[in-house]
C-alpha positions as a Python dict, from the first residue, in 0.01 Angstrom:
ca = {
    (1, 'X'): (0, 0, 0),
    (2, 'X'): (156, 334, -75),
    (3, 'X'): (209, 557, 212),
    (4, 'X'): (-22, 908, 201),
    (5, 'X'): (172, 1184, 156),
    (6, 'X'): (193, 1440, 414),
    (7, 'X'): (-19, 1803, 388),
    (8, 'X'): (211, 2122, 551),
    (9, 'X'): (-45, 2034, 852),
    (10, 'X'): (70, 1726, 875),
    (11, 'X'): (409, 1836, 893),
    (12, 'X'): (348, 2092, 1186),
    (13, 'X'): (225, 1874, 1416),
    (14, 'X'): (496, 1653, 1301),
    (15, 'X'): (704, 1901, 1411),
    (16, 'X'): (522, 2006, 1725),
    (17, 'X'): (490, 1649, 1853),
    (18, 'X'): (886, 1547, 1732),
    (19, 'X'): (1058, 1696, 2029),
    (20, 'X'): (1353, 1816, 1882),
    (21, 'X'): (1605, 2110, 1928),
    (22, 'X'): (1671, 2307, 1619),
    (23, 'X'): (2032, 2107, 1567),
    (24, 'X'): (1839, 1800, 1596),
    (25, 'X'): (1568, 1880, 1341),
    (26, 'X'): (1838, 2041, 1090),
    (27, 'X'): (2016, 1753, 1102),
    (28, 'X'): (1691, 1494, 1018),
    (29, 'X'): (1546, 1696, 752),
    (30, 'X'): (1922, 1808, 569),
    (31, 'X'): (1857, 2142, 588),
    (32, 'X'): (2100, 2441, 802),
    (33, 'X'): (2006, 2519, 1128),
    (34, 'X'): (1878, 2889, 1021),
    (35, 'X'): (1645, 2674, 829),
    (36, 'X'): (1521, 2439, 1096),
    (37, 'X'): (1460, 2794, 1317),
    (38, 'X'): (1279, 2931, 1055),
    (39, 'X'): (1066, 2643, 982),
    (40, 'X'): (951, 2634, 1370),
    (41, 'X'): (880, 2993, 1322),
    (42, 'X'): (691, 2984, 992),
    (43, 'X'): (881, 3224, 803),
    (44, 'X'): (982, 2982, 488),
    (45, 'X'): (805, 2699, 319),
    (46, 'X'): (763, 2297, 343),
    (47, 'X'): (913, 2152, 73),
    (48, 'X'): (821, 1785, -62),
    (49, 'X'): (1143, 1685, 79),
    (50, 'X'): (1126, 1780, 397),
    (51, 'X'): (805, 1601, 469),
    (52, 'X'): (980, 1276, 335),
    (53, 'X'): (1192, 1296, 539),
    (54, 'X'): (1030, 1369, 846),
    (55, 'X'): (804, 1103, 743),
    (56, 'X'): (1062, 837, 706),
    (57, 'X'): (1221, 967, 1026),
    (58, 'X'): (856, 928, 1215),
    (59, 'X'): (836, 537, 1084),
    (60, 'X'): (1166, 469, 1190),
    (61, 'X'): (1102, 621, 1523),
    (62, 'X'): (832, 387, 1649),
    (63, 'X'): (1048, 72, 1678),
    (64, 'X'): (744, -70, 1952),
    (65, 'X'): (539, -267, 1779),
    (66, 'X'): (243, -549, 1828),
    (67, 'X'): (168, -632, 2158),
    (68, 'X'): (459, -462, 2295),
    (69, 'X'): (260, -80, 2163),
    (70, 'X'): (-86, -167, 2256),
    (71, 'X'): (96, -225, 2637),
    (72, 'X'): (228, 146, 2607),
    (73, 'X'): (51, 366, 2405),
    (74, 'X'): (-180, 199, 2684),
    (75, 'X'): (-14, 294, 2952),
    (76, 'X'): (102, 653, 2823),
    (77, 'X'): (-283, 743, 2785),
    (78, 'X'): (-342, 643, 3199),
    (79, 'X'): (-39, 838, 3249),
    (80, 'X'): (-92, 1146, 3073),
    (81, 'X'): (222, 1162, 2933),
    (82, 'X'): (148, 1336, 2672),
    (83, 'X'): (53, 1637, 2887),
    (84, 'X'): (404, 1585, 3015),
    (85, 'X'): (569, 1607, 2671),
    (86, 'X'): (388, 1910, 2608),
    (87, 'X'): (520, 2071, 2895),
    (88, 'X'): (889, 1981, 2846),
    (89, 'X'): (888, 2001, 2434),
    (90, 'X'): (1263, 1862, 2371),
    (91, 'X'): (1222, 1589, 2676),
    (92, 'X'): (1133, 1258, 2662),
    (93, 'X'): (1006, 1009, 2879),
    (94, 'X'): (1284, 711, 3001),
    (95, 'X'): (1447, 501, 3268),
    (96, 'X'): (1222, 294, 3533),
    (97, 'X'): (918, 469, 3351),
    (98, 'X'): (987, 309, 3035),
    (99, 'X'): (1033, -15, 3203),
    (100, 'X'): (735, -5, 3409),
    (101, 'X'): (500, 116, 3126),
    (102, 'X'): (600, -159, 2909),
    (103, 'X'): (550, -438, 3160),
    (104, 'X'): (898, -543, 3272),
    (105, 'X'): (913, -481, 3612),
    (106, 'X'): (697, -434, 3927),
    (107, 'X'): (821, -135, 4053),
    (108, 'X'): (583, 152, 4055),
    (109, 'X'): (581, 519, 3960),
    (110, 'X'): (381, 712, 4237),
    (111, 'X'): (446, 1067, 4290),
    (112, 'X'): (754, 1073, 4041),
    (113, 'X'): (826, 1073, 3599),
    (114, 'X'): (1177, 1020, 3469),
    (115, 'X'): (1256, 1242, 3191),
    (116, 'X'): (1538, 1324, 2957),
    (117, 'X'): (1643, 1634, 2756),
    (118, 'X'): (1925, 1859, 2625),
    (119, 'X'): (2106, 1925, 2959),
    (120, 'X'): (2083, 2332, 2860),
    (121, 'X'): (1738, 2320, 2867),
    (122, 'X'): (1513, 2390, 3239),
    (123, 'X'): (1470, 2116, 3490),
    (124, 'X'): (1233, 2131, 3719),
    (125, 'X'): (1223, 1920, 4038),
    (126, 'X'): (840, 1886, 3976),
    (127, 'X'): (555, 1978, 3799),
    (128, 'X'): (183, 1926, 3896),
    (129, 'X'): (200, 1649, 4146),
    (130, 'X'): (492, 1481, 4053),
    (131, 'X'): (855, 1508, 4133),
    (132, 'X'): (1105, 1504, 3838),
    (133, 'X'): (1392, 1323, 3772),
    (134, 'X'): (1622, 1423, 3475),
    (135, 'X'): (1856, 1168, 3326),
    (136, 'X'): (2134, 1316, 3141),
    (137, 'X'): (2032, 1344, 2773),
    (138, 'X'): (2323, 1155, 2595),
    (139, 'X'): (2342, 1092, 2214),
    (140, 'X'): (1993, 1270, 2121),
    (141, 'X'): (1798, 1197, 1951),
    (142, 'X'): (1919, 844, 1901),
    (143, 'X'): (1628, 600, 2068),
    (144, 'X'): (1377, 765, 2122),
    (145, 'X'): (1016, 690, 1957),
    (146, 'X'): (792, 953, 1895),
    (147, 'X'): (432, 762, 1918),
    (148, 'X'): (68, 798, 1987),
    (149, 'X'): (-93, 700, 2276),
    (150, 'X'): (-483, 519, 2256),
    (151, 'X'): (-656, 864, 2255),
    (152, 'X'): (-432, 970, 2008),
    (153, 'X'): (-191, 1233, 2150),
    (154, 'X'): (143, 1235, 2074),
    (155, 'X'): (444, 1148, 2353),
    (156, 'X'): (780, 1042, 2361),
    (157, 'X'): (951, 761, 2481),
    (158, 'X'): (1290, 603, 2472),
    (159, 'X'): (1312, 306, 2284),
    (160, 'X'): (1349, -21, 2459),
    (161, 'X'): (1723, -27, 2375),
    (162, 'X'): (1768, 291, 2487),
    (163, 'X'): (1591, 242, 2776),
    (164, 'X'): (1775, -75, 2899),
    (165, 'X'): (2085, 190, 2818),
    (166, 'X'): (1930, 453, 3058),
    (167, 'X'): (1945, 262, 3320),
    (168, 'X'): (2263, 64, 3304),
    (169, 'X'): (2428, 387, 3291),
    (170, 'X'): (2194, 498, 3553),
    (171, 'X'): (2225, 191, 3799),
    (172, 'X'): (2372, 417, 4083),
    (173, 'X'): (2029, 601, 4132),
    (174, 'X'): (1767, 284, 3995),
    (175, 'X'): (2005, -4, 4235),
    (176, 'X'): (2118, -301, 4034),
    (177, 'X'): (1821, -541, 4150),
    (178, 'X'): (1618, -330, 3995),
    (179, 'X'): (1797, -291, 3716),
    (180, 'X'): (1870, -643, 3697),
    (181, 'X'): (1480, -751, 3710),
    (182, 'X'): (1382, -447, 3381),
    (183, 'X'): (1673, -629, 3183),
    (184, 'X'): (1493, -963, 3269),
    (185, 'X'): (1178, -845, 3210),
    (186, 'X'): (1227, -715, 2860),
    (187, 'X'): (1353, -1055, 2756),
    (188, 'X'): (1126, -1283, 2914),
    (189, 'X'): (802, -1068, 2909),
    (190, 'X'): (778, -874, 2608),
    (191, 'X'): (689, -1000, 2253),
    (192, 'X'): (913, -887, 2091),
    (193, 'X'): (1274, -905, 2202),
    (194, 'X'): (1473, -578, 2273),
    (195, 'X'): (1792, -573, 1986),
    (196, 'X'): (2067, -697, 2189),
    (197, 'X'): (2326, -602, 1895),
    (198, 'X'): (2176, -273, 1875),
    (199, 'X'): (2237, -225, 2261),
    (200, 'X'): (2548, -297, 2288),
    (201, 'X'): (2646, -119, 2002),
    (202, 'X'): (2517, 184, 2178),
    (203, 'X'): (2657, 85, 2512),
    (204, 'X'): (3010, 37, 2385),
    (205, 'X'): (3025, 357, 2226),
    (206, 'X'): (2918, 550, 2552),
    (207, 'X'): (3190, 335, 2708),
    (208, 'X'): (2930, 89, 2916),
    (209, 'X'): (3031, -227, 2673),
    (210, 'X'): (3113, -463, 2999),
    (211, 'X'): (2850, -333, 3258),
    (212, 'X'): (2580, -398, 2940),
    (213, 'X'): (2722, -692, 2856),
    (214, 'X'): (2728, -809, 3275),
    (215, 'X'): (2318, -738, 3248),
    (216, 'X'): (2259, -933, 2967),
    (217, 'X'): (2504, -1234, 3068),
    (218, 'X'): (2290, -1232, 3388),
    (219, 'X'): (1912, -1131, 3368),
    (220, 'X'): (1873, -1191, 2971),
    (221, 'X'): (1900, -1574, 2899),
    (222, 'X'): (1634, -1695, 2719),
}
């Protein structure tokens, strides 16, 4: 089936719901980052270009799929995270939230969200009735899916690669039980496996090759 082809509306909420910082978005569409400020602002054009490539950007984006989606768009919708996302336009949801919505662990999320962002940006210690926690926003925008949840509003999550990535690096303020039991969890529990090359391709580049590789040696064999 041939894929519809995106109206400048489409675009712009593309572009509202995409969550990222000029740089970011010159950088996905191929275009300077005068360009990308301008295009936020309205002042030039969508070209036919642009909107493929946001579009193919989008698809690739949304690496939850199946069973593994319905569980978090799910979850995103009780959540209200998109409310969040609007609030925090370059951040992203991640760590133990991202584990928790997608049904890996049994650890809870009362009174707190986990996001991440470009570190220049605000960070709040709360907002409404939760308290924030900010992870540090490494490699952006690599891993992190830009979806819909099941009332339709857009949100952003980090991928379940990048998540597992979050918190390995993270294990200092999540405790490595915890850790340990997400890492189990996305192998045993979900439908479709987390991309272990993927991972520690990621993880070795960030330097966190062995304490990966220790986490999937020990809570991922199936």
């Amino acid at each position: 089936m041939a894929r519809r082809v995106w109206t400048t509306d489409d675009f712009k909420r593309w572009l509202s719901a995409s969550g990222l910082s000029a740089p970011q978005l010159a950088v996905v569409l191929d275009v300077s980052e005068r360009t990308a400020k301008r295009l936020r602002a309205g002042e030039v054009g969508v070209k036919d270009r642009m909107t493929a490539r946001a579009q193919e950007w989008l698809g690739q984006s949304r690496t939850t799929v199946g069973r593994d989606a319905e569980l978090l768009d799910s979850y995103a919708a009780q959540a209200d995270w998109a409310d969040l996302c609007q609030a925090f336009l370059n951040a992203h949801i991640t760590g133990m939230q991202s584990a928790i919505a997608r049904g890996w662990t049994s650890a809870n999320s009362h009174g707190f969200r986990q996001l991440s962002q470009p570190e220049r940006m605000p960070q709040p210690k709360a907002w409404n009735d939760y308290d924030l926690e900010w992870l540090p926003g490494v490699d952006l925008p690599w891993g992190v899916e830009v979806r819909e949840d099941t009332d339709g509003r857009p949100y952003r999550v980090a991928s379940a690669e990048r998540t597992l990535l979050e918190l390995a690096s993270n294990e200092a303020m999540f405790g490595e039980d915890d850790v340990g039991e997400c890492y189990r969890g996305a192998f045993s529990l979900s439908e479709s496996a987390p991309s272990r090359a993927m991972l520690l391709q990621h993880a070795k580049a960030r330097g966190l090759g062995d304490l990966v590789g220790h986490y999937l040696r020990n809570h991922a064999k199936v």
